Structure formats: C-alpha cells, structure tokens
PDB file of C-alpha atoms in Angstrom:
ATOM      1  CA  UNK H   1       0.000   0.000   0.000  1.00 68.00           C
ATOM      2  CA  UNK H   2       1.285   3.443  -0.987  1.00 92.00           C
ATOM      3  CA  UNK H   3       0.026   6.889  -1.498  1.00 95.00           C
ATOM      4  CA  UNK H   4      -1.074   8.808  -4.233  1.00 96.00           C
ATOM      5  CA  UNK H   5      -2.125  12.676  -4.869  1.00 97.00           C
ATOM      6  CA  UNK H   6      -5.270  13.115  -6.702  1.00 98.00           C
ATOM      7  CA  UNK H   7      -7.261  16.273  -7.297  1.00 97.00           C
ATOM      8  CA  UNK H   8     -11.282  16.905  -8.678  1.00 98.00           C
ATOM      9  CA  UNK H   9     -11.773  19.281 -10.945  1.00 98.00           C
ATOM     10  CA  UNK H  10     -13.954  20.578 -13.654  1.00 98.00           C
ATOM     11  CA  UNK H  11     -12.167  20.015 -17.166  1.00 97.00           C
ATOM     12  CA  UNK H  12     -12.288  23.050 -19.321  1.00 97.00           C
ATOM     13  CA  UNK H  13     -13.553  21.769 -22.886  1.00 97.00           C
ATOM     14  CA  UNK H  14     -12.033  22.293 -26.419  1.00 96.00           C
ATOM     15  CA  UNK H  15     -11.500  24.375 -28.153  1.00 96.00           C
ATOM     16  CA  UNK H  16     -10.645  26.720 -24.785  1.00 97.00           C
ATOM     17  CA  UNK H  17      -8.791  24.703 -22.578  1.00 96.00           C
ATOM     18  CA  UNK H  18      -6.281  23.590 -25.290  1.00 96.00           C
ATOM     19  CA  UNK H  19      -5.853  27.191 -25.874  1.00 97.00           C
ATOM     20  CA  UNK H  20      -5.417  28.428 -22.580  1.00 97.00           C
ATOM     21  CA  UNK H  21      -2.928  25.393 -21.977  1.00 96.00           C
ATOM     22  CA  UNK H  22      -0.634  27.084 -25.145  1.00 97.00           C
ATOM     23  CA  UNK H  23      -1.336  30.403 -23.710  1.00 97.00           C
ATOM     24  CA  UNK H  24      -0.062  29.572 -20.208  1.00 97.00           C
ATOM     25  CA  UNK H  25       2.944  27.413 -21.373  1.00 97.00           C
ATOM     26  CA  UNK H  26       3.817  30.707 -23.714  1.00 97.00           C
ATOM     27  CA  UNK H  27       3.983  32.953 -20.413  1.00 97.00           C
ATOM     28  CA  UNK H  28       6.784  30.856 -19.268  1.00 96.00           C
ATOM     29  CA  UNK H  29       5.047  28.587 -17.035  1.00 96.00           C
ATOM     30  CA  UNK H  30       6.656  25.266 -16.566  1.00 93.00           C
ATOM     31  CA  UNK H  31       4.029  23.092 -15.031  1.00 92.00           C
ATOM     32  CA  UNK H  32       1.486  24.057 -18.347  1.00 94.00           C
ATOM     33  CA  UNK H  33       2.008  20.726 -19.903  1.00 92.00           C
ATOM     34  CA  UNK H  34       1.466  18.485 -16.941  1.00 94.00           C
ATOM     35  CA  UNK H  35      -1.999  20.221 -15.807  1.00 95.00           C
ATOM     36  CA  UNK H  36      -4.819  19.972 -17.888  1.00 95.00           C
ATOM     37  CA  UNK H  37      -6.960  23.532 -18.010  1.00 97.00           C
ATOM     38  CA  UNK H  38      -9.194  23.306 -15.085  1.00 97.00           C
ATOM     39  CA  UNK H  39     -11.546  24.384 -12.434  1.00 98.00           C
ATOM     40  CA  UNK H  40     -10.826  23.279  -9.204  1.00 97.00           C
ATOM     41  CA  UNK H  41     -12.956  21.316  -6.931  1.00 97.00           C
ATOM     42  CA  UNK H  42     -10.395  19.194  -4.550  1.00 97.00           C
ATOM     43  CA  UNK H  43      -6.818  20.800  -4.686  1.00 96.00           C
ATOM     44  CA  UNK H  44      -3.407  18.783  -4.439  1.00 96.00           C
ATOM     45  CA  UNK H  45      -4.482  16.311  -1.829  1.00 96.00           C
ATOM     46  CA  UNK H  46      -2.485  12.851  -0.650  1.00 96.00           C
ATOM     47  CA  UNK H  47      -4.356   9.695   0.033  1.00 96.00           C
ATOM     48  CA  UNK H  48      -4.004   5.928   0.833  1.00 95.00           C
ATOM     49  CA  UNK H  49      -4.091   4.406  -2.268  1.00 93.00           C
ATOM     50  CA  UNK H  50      -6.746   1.887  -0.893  1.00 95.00           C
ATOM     51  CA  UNK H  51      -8.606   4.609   0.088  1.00 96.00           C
ATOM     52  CA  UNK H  52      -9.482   5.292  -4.036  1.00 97.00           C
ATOM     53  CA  UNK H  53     -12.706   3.087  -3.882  1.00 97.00           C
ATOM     54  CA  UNK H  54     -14.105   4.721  -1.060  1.00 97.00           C
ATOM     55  CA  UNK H  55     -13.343   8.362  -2.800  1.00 97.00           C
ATOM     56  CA  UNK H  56     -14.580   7.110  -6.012  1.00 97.00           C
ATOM     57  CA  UNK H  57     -17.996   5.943  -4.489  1.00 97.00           C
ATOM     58  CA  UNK H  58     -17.937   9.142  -2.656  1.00 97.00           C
ATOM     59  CA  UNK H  59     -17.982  11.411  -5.782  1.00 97.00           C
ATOM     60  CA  UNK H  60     -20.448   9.149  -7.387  1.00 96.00           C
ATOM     61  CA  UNK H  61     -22.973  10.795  -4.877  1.00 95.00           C
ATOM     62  CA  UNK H  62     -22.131  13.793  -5.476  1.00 96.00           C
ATOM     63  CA  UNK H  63     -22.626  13.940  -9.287  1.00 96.00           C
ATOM     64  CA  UNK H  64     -25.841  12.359  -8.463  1.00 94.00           C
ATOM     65  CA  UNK H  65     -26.552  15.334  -5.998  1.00 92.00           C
ATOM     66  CA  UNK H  66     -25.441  18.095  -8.887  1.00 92.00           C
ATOM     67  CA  UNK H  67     -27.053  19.225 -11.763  1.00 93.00           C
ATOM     68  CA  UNK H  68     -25.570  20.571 -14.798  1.00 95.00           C
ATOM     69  CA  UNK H  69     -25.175  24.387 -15.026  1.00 95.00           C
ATOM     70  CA  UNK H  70     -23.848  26.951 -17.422  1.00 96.00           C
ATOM     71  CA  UNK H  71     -20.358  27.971 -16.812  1.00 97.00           C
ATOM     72  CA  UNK H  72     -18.510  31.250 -18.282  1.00 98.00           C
ATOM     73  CA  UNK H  73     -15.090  33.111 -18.339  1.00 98.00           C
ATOM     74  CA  UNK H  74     -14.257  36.545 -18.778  1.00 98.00           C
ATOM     75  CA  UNK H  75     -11.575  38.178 -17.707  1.00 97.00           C
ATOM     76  CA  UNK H  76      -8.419  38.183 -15.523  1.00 98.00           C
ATOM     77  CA  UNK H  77      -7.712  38.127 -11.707  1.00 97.00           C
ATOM     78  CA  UNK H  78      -4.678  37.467  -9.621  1.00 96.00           C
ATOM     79  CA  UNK H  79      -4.174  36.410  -5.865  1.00 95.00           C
ATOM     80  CA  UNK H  80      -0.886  38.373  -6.246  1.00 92.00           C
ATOM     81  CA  UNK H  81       0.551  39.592  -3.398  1.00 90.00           C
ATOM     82  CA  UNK H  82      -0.812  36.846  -1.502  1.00 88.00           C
ATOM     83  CA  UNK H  83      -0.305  34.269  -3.791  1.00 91.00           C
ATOM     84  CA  UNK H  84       1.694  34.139  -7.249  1.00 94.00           C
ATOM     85  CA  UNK H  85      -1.287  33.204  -9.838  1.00 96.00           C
ATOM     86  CA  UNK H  86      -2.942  34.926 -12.228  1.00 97.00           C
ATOM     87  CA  UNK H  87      -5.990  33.438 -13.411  1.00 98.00           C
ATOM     88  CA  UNK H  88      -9.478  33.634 -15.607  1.00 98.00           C
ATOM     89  CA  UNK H  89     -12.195  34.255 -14.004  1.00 98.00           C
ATOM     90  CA  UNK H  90     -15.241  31.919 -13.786  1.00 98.00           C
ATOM     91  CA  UNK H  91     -18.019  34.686 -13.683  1.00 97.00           C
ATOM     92  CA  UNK H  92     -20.953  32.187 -14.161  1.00 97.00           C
ATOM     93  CA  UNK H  93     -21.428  29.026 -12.365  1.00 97.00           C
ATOM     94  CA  UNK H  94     -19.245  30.049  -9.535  1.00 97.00           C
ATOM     95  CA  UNK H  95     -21.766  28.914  -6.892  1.00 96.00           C
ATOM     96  CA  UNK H  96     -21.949  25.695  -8.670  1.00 96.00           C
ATOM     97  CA  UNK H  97     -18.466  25.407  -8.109  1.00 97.00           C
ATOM     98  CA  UNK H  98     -18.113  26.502  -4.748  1.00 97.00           C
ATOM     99  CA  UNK H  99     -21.779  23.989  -3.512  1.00 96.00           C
ATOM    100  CA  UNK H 100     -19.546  20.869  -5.392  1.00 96.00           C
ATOM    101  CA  UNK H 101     -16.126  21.540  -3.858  1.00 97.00           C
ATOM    102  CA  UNK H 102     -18.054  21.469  -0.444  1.00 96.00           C
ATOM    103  CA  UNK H 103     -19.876  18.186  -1.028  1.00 96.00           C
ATOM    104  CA  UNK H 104     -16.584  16.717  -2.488  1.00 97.00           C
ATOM    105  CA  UNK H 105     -14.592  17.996   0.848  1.00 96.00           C
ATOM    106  CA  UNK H 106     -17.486  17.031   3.595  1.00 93.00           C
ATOM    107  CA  UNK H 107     -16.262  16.202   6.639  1.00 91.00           C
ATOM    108  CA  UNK H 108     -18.104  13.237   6.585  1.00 92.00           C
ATOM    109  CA  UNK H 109     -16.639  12.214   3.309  1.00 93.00           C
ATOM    110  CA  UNK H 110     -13.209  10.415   2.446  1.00 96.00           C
ATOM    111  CA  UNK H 111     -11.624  13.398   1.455  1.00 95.00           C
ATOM    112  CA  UNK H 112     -12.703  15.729   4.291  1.00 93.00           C
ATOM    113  CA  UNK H 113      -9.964  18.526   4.353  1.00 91.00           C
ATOM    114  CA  UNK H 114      -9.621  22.495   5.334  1.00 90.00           C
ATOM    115  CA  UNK H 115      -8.490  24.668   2.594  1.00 90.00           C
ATOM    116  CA  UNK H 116      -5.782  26.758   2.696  1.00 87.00           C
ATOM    117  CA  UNK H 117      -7.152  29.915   1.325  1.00 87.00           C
ATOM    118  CA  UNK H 118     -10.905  30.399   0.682  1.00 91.00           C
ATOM    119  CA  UNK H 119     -12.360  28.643  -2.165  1.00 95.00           C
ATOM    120  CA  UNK H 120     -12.473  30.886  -5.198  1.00 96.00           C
ATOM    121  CA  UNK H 121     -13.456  28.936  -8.442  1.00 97.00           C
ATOM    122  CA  UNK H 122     -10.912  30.338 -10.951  1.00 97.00           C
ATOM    123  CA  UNK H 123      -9.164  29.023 -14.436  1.00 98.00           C
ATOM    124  CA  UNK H 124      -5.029  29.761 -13.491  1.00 97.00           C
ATOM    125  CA  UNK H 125      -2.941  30.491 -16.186  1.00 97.00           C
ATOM    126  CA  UNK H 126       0.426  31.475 -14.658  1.00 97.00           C
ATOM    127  CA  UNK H 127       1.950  30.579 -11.245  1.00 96.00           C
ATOM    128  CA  UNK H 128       4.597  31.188 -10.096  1.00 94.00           C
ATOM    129  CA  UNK H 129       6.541  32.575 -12.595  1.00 96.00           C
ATOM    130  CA  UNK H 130       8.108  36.081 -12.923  1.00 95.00           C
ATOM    131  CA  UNK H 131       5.899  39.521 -12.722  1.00 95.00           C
ATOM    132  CA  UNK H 132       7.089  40.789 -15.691  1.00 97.00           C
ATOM    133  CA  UNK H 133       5.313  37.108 -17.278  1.00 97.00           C
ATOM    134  CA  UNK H 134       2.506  37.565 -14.885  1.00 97.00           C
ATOM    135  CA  UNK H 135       1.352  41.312 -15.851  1.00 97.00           C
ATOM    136  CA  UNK H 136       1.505  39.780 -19.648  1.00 97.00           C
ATOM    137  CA  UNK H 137      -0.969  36.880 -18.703  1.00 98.00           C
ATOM    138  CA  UNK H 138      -2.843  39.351 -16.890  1.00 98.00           C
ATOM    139  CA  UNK H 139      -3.211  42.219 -19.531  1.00 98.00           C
ATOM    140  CA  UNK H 140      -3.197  39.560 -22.838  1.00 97.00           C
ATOM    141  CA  UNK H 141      -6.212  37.583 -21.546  1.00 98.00           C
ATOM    142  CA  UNK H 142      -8.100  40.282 -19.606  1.00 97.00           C
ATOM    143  CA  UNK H 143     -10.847  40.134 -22.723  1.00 97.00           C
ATOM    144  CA  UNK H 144     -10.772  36.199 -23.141  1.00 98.00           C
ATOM    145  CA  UNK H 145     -14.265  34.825 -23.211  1.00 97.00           C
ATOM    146  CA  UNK H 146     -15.578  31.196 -22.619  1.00 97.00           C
ATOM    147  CA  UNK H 147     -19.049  29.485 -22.197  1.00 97.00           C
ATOM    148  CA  UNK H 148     -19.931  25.813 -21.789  1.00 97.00           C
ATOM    149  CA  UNK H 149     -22.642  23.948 -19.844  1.00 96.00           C
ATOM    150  CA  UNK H 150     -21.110  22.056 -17.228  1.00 96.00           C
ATOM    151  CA  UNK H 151     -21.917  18.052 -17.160  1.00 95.00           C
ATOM    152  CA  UNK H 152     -19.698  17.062 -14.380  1.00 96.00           C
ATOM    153  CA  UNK H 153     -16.207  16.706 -13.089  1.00 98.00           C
ATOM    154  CA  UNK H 154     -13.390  14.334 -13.080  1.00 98.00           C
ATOM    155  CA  UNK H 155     -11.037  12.681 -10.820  1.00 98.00           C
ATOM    156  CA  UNK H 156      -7.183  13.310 -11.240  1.00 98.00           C
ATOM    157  CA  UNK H 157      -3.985  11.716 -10.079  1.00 97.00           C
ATOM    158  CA  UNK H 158      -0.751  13.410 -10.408  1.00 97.00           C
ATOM    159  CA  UNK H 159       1.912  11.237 -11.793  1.00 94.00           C
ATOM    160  CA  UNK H 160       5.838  11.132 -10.034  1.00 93.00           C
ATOM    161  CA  UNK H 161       6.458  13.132 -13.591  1.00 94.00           C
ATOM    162  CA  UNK H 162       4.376  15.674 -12.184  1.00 93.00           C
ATOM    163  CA  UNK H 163       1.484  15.115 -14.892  1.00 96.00           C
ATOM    164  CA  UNK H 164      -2.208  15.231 -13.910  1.00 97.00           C
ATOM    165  CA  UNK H 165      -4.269  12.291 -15.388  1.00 96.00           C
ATOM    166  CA  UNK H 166      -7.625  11.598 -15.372  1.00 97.00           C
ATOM    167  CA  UNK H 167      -8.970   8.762 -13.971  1.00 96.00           C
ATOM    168  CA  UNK H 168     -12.235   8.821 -14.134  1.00 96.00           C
ATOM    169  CA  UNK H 169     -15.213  11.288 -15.084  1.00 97.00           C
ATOM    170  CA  UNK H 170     -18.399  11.792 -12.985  1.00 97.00           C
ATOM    171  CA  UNK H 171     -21.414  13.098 -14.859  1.00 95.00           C
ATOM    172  CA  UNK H 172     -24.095  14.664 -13.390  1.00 94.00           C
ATOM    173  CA  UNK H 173     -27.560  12.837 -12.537  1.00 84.00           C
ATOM    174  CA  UNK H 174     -29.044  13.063 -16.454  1.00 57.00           C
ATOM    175  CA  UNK H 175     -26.317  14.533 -17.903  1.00 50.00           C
ATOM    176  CA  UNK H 176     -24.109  13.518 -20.643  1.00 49.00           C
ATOM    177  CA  UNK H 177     -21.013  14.767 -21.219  1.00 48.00           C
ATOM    178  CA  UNK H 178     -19.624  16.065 -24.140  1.00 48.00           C
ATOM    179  CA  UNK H 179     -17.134  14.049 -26.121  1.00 45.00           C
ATOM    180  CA  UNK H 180     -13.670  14.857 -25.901  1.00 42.00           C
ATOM    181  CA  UNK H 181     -12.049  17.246 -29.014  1.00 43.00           C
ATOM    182  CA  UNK H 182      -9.741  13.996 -30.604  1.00 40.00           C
ATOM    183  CA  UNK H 183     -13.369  11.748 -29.782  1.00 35.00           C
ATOM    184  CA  UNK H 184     -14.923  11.312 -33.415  1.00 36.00           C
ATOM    185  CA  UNK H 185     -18.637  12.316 -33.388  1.00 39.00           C
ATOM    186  CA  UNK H 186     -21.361  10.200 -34.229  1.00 36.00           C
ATOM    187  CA  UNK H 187     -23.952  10.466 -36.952  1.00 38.00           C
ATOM    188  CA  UNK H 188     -27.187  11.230 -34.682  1.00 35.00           C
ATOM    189  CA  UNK H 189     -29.514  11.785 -37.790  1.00 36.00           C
ATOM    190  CA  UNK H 190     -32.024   9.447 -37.966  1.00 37.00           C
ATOM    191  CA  UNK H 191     -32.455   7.702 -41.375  1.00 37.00           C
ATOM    192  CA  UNK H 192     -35.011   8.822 -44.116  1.00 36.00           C
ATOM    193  CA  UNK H 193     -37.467   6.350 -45.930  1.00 33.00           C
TER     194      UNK H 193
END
C-alpha cells in the first residue's frame, strides 16, 4: 500500500482549454504541460491508495446530488501579493463550483480537508513565474471569453512526472457529457425512408 495525490476538478472543454494550456505554457510557465486547463474542486491532496474506492464511491454521490449548469469566463484576476497566480475568471457558475467543492470535501466524506485559502473557483494560467510574465498573462487575456454547460467533473492523479491524469469522469444525474475534441462524433440523424 502506498500513497497517491489526486485532485477533482472541472475540465475546461475544447476548443478553450487547449488554448489556454498554449497560452499559459507561452507565459513561461513550466508546469502548463502536466496540468490539464481546469476548475478546481479538490486541490493537491495525498491519500491511501486503498482509500481510491471509497473516494470514487464518494464522488459518485455527489454527481448524483449536482445538476448541470452553465459555466462562463471573462476576464483576468490574480491572488498576487498573496499568492503568485494569475488566473481567468469563472463569472458564471461560480456557486456551482463553490456547492460541489463542499460536497466533495465534507467532513463526513473520504476526502474531508480544510483549505488553505478560501475557495475561489478560478481558471489559473500562470503561477509562479516572474511579474514581468505575470502582468503579460494578466493584460493579454483580460478580454478572453468562454461558455460551456457544465456536465460534471473528473477525478485526477498526479503522476511522479508531475502530470495530472484523469482517472475517471463523474457526470451529473441526467447529464451527458460532451465528447472529448480527438473523440470522433457520431452520426445522430435518424435515417429517411
């Protein structure tokens, strides 16, 4: 038995999370190609490995709980001086966000855990990189502009390269969700006599 770090987050879809993924990796930021462009639900957070069942049942639930919802960008924000982050801001579907992260962190849960800052659903697209870097992020995407319903969430675990990989996705109670960009679509027309 070992550990492992997962995290649950809210995958930003194609064509915009691709593009904020180039966008952050062209600021300078070295951890761009190991995260996948995302709103987070459970941060960084270490676990038994045998304890994955019991987490995976766990957010089961709570996709059955949620509801799908529309989520939107606009704009920049930083945590700067506090923190070293510049990020996108999620200016609909926020209190989606912040209602999911607590069911996902209950104390009664398997992941029950205290934050260390308060919860502030956001898209980051530099960290901890110089300010010279972070002032470009900040300026270049203070007009960016994303919209997507939200159909659920995914489980991550972060690699020993560092990488973030999904492990499984969680849709909400009805909900479908949308096929990934490189996922070929299917012909849903229904034939003609």
């Amino acid at each position: 038995m070992g550990t492992v770090t997962i995290g649950v987050s809210i995958a930003v879809p194609e064509p915009h999370g691709s593009l904020l993924q180039e966008r952050r990796a062209g600021f300078g930021d070295p951890a761009a190609s190991g995260i996948p462009t995302h709103v987070t639900l459970l941060p960084p957070t270490e676990v038994d490995d045998s304890a994955l069942p019991a987490i995976e049942a766990h957010l089961i639930e709570v996709a059955a709980a949620g509801r799908p919802f529309p989520m939107r960008l606009s704009g920049t924000g930083t945590f700067r001086p506090l923190s070293p982050v510049v990020f996108v801001q999620v200016v609909e579907g926020a209190e989606a966000c912040a209602w999911l992260q607590k069911q996902v962190r209950d104390a009664s849960g398997p992941v029950a855990r205290e934050l260390q800052f308060p919860y502030h659903p956001h898209v980051t697209v530099a960290h901890g990189i110089d300010d010279e870097a972070m002032d470009r992020a900040y300026a270049e995407l203070s007009g960016y502009e994303a919209e997507w319903p939200c159909a659920g969430f995914a489980l991550y675990e972060q690699g020993a390269d560092g990488v973030w990989r999904k492990l499984r996705e969680f849709a909400f109670r009805g909900a479908v969700v949308p096929p990934q960009a490189s996922a070929p679509e299917r012909d849903t027309t229904l034939p003609t006599r």
